[in-house]
Short mmCIF file of C-alpha atoms and ligand atoms in Angstrom, two decimals:
data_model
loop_
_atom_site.label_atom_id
_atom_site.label_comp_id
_atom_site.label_asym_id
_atom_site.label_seq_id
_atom_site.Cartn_x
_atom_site.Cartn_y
_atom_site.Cartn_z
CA UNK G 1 -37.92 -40.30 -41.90
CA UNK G 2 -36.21 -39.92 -44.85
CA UNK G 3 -32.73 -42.11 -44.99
CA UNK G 4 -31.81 -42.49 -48.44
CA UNK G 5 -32.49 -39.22 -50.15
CA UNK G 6 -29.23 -37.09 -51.00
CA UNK G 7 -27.79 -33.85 -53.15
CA UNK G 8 -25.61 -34.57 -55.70
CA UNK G 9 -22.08 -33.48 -55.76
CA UNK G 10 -20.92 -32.72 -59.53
CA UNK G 11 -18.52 -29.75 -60.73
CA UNK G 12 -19.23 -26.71 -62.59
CA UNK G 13 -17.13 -24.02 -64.38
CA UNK G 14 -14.14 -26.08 -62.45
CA UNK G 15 -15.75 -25.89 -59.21
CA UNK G 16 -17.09 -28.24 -56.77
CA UNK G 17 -20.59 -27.89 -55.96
CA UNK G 18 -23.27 -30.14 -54.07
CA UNK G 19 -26.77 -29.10 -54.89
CA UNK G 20 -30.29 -30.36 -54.66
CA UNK G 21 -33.80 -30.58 -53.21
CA UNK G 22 -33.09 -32.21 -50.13
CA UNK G 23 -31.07 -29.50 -48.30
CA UNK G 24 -32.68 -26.96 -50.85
CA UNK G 25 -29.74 -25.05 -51.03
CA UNK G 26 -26.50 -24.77 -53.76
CA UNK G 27 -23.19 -26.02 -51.48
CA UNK G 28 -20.32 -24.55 -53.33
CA UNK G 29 -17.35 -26.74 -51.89
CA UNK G 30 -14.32 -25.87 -53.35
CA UNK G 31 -14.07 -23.05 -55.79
CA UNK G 32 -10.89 -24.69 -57.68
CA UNK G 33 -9.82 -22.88 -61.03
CA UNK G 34 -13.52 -21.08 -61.01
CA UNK G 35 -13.42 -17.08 -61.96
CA UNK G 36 -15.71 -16.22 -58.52
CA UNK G 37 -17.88 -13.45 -60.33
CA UNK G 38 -18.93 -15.60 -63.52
CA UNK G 39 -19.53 -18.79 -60.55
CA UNK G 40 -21.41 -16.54 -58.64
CA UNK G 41 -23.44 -15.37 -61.20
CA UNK G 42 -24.26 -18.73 -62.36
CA UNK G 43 -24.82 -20.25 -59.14
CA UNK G 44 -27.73 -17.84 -58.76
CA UNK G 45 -29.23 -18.50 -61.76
CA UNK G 46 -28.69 -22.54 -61.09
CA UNK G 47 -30.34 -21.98 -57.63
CA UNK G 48 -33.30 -19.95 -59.12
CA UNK G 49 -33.89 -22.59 -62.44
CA UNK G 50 -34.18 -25.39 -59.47
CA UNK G 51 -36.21 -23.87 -57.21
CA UNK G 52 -33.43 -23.52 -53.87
CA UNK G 53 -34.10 -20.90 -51.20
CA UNK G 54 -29.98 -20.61 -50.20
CA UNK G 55 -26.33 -20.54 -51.76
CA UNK G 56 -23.67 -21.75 -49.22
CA UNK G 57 -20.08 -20.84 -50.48
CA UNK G 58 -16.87 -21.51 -48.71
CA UNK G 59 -14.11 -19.82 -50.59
CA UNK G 60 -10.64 -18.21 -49.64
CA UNK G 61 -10.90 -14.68 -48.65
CA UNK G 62 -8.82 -13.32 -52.07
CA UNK G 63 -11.70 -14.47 -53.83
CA UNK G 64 -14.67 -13.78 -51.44
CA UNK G 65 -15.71 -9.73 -52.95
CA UNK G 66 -17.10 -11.14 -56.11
CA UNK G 67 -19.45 -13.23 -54.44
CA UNK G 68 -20.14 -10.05 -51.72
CA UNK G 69 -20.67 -7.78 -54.50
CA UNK G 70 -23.60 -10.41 -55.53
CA UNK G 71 -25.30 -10.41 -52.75
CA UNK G 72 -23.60 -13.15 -51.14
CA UNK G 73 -23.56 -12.17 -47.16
CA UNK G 74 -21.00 -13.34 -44.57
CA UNK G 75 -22.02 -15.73 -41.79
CA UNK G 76 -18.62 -17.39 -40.92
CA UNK G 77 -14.98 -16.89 -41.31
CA UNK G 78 -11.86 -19.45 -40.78
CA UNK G 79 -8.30 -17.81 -40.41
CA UNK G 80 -5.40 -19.88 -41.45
CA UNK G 81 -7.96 -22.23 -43.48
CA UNK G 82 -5.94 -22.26 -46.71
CA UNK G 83 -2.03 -22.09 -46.49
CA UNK G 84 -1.25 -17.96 -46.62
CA UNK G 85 -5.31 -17.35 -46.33
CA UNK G 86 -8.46 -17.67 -44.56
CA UNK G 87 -12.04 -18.81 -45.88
CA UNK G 88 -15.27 -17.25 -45.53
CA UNK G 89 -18.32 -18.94 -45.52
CA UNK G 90 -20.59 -16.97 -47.33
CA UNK G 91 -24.70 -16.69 -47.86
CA UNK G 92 -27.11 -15.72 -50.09
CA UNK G 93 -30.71 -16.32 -50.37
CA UNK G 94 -33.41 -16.79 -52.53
CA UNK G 95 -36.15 -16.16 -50.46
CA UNK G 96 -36.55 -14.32 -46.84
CA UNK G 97 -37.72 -17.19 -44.70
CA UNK G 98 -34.60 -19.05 -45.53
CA UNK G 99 -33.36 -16.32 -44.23
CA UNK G 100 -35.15 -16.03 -40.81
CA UNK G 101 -34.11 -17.43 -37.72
CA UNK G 102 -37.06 -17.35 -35.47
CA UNK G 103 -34.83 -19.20 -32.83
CA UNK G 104 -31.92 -16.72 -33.37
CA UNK G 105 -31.73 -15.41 -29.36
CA UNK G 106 -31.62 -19.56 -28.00
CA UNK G 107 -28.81 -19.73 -30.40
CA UNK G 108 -26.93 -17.08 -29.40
CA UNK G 109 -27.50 -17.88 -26.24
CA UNK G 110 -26.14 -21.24 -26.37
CA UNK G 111 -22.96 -19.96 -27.86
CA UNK G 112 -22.46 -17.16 -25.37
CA UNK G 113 -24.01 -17.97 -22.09
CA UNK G 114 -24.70 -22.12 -21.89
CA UNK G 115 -21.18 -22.61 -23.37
CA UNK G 116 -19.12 -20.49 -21.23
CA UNK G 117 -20.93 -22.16 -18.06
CA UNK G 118 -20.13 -25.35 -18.41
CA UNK G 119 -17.17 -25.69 -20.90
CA UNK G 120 -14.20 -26.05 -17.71
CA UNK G 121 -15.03 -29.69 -16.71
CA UNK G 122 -12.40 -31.77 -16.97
CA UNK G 123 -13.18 -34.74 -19.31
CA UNK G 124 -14.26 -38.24 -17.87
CA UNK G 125 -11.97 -40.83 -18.02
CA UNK G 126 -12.95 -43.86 -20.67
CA UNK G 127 -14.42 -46.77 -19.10
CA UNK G 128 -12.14 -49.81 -18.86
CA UNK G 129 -12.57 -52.36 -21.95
CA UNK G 130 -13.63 -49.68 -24.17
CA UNK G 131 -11.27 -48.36 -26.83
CA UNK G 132 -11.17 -46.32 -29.74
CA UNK G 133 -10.05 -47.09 -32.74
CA UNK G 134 -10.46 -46.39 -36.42
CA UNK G 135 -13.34 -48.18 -38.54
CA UNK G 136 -13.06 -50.22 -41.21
CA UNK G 137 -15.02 -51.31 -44.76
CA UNK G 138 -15.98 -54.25 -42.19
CA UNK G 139 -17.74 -51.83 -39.68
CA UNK G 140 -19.56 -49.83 -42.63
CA UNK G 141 -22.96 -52.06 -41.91
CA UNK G 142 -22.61 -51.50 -38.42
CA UNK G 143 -22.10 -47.43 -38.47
CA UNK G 144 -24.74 -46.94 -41.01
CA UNK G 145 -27.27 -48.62 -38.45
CA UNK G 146 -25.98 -46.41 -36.00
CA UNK G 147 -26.41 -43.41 -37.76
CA UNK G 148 -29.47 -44.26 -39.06
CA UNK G 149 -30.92 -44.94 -35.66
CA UNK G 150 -29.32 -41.30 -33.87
CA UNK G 151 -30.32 -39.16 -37.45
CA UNK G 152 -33.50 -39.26 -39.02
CA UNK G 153 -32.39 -37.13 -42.06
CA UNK G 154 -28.97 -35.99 -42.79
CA UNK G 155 -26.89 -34.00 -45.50
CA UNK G 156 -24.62 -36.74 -47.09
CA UNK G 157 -25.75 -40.31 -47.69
CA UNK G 158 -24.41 -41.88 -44.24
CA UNK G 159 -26.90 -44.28 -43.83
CA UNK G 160 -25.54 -46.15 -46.83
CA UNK G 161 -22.82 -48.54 -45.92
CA UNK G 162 -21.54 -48.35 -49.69
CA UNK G 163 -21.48 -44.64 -48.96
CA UNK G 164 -19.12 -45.31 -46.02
CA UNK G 165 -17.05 -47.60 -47.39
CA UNK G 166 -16.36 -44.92 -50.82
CA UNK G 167 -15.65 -42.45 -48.16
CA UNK G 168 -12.88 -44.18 -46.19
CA UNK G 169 -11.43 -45.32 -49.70
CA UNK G 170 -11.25 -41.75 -50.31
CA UNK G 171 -10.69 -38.90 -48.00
CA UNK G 172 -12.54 -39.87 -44.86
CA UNK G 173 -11.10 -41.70 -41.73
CA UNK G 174 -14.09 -42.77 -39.00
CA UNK G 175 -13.41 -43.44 -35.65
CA UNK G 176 -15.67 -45.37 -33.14
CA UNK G 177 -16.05 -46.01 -29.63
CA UNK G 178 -15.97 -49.95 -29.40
CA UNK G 179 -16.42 -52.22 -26.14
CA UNK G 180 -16.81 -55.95 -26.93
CA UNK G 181 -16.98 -55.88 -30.56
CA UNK G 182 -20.08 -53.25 -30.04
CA UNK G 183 -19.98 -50.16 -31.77
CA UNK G 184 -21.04 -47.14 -29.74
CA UNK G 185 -20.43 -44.06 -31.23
CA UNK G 186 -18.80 -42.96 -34.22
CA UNK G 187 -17.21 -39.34 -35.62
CA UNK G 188 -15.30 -39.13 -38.92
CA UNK G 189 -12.42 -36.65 -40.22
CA UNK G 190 -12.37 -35.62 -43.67
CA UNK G 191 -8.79 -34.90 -44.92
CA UNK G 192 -8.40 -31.81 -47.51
CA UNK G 193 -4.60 -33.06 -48.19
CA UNK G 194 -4.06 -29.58 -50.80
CA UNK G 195 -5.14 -27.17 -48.12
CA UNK G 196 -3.93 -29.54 -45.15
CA UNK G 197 -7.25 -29.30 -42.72
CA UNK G 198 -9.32 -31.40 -41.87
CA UNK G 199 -13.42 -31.21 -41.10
CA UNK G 200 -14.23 -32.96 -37.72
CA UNK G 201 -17.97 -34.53 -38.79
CA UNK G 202 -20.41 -37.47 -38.09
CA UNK G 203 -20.24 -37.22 -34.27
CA UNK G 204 -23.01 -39.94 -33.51
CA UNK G 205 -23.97 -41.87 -29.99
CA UNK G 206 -26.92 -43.37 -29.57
CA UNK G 207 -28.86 -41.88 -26.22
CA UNK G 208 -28.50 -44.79 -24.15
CA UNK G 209 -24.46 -44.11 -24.29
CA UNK G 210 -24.45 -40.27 -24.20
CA UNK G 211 -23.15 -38.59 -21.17
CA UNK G 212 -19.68 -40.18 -20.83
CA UNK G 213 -17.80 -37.93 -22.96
CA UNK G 214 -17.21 -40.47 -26.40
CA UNK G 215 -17.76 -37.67 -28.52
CA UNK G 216 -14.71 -35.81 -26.79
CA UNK G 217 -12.75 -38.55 -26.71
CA UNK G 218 -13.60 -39.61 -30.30
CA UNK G 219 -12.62 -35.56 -30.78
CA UNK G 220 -8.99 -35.02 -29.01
CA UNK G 221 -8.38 -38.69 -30.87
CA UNK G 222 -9.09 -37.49 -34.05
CA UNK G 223 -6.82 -34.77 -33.28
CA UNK G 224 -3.65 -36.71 -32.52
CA UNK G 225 -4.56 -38.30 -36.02
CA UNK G 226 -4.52 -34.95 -37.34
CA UNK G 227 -0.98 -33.90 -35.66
CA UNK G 228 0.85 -37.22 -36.94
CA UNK G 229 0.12 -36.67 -40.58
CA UNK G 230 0.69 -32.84 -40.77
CA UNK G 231 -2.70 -31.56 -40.82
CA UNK G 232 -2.59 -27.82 -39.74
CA UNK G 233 -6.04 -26.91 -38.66
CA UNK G 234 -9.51 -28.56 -37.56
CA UNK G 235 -13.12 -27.18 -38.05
CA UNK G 236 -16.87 -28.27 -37.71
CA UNK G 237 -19.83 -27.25 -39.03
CA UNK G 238 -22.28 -28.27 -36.35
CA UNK G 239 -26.21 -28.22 -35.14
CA UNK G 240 -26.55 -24.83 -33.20
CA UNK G 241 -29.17 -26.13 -31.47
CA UNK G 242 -27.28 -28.97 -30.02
CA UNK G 243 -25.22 -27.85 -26.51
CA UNK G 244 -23.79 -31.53 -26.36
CA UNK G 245 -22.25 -30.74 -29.83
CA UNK G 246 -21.04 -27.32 -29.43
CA UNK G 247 -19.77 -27.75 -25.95
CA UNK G 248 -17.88 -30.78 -27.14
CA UNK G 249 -15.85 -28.94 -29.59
CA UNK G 250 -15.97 -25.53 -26.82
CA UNK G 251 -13.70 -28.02 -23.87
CA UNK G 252 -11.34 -28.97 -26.34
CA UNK G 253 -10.58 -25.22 -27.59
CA UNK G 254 -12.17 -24.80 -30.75
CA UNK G 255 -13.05 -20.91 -31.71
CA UNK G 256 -16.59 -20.14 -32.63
CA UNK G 257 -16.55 -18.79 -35.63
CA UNK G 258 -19.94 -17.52 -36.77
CA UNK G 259 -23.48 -19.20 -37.76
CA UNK G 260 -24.71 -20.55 -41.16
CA UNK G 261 -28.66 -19.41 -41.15
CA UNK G 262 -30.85 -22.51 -42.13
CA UNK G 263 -28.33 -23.95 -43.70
CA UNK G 264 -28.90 -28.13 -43.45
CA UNK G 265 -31.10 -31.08 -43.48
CA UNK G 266 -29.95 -32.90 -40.59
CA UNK G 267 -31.99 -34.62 -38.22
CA UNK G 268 -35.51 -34.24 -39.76
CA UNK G 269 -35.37 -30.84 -40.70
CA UNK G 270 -33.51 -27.65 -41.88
CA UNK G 271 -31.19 -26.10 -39.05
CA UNK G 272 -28.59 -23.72 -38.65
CA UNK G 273 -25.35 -24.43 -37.96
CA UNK G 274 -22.26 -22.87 -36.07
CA UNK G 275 -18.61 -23.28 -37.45
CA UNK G 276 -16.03 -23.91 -35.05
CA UNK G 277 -12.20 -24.41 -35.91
CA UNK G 278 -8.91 -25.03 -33.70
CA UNK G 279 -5.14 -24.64 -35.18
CA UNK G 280 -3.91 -27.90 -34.76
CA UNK G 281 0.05 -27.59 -34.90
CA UNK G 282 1.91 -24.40 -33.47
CA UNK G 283 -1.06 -24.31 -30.92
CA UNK G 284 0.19 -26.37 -28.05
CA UNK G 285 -1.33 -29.89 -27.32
CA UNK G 286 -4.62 -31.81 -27.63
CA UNK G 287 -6.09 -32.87 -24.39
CA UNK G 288 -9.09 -34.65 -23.67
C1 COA W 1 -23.57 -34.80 -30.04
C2 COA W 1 -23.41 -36.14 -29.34
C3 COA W 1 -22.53 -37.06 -30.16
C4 COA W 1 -22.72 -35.87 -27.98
O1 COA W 1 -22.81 -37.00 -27.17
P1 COA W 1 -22.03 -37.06 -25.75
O2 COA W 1 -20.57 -36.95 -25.96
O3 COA W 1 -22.50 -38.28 -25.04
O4 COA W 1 -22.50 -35.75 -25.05
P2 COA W 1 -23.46 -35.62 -23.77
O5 COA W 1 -24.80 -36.19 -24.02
O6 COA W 1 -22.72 -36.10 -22.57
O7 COA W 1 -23.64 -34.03 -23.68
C5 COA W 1 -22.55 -33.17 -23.46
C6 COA W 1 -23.00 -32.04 -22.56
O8 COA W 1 -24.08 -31.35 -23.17
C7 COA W 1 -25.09 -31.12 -22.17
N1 COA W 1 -26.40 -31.02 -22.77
C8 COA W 1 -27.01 -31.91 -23.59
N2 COA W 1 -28.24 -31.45 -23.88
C9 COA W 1 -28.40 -30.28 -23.21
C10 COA W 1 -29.45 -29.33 -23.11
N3 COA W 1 -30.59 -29.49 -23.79
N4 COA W 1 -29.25 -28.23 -22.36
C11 COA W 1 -28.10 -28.04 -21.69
N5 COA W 1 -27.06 -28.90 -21.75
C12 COA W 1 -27.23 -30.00 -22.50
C13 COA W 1 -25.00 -32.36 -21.32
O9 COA W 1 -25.63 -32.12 -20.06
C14 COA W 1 -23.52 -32.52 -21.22
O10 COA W 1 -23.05 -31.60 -20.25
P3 COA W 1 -22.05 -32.10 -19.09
O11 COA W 1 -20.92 -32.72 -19.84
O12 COA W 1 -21.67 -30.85 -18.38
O13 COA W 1 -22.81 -33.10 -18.28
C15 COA W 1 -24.78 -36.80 -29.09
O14 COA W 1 -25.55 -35.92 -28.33
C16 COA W 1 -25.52 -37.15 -30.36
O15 COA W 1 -25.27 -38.17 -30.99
N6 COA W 1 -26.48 -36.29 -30.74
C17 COA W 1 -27.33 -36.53 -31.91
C18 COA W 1 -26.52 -36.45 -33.17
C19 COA W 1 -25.95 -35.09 -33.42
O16 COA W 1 -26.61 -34.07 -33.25
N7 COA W 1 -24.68 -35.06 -33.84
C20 COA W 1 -24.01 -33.83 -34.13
C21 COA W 1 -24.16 -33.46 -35.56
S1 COA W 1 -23.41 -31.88 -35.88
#
């Protein structure tokens, strides 16, 4: 287990990058007033000087053939991500076994036959006297004992109830599933108020309350959230390997939009992810 650990988010050239030896791997966040071909180059030599096996870039598609022309790869692409413009989440690696996905067919499989299967059931109805509401600094102790129970490693520090509490001061609102004053599962949206989207993250319920549909509830929630302050489009980056997760974001209409090879430290170990995304406003309603 491994709960306090963490890369560091700093900027470089003008960009925003989080890098380090826990996800082994250069995040570039948010390109900003970067040139792309003098980034990428650097980025490479930044990720071979500290030893990382991958560069993860999401940047708008204007700016994406400088990195291609690098060697960058594409594994996932948003349409509609920026105002006027898409992103494309973009690869490269250091060394083949990053690369590798020796459970490549499973995941495919999950995304084209187990989803499909099951994604048409209607969602269950919440309990009575349980409700969902947004968290507050008060709940940070709370939520990081719940994710540190459901995660035993995980990219961003979430285990740290200062680390919460920064984040809702910021640009994160959490939501939870509450009955009684008990907490029993949390998700979070992170607001990008320039490009108006928002990233639907931090699903977490503890296995003795899975199975009654929080997450989706927590998810079509967020969304009305979303809708009422103008935010134009939702996306995840989530385990591949977890049906619960990608079905959840499958029933409420999210697009599939590729899968980030070996790309995280979440839950003990490095695992690819899919990227999902669903246009909030001038695509009909939420449901749940
Ligand atoms: C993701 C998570 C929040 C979802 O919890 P939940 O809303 O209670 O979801 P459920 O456990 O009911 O699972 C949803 C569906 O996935 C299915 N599922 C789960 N594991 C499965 C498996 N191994 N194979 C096939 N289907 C599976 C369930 O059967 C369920 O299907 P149903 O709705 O048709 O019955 C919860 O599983 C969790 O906290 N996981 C660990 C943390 C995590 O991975 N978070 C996501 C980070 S990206």
């Amino acid at each position: 287990m491994n709960h306090s650990a963490s890369d560091v988010i700093t900027s470089l050239n003008g960009a925003t990058i989080q890098h380090g030896s826990y996800n082994r791997r250069i995040y570039l966040m948010d390109l900003g007033r970067a040139d792309p071909g003098k980034l990428a180059r650097k980025l490479i030599c930044l990720a071979g000087e500290k030893g990382y096996s991958k560069i993860f870039a999401k940047v708008p598609d204007s700016q994406a053939s400088p990195f291609l022309v690098s060697g960058f790869r594409l594994e996932a692409e948003i349409p509609f991500f920026y105002p006027g413009e898409g992103a494309r989440f973009l690869g490269y690696y250091l060394e083949s076994k990053r690369r590798h996905e020796p459970d490549s067919e499973s995941l495919d499989e999950l995304v084209t036959k187990l989803v499909p299967r099951k994604q048409n059931r209607p969602a269950k109805p919440l309990p009575e006297k349980i409700k969902i509401r947004r968290c507050t600094p008060e709940d940070a102790e709370a939520m990081a004992a719940i994710y540190r129970s459901v995660f035993p490693t995980y990219p961003f520090p979430i285990f740290d109830p200062q680390y919460l509490r920064q984040s809702m001061a910021n640009q994160v609102d959490f939501f939870c599933v509450e009955q009684a004053n008990r907490l029993l599962a949390l998700s979070s949206m992170e607001k990008d108020g320039s490009a108006k989207n928002v990233e639907m993250t931090d699903f977490a319920t503890p296995a003795k309350h899975r199975g009654k549909d929080f997450a989706r509830h927590l998810l079509a929630r967020m969304e009305r959230e979303m809708l009422l302050k103008k935010y134009r489009l939702a996306y995840t980056i989530a385990r591949a390997k977890s049906p619960a997760m990608n079905l959840t974001f499958a029933r409420l209409g999210y697009v599939y939009a590729g899968r980030l090879a070996n790309n995280t430290n979440i839950s003990g170990k490095i695992e690819s992810m899919n990227v999902w995304y669903k246009k909030i406003r001038g695509s009909g309603k939420t449901h749940g």
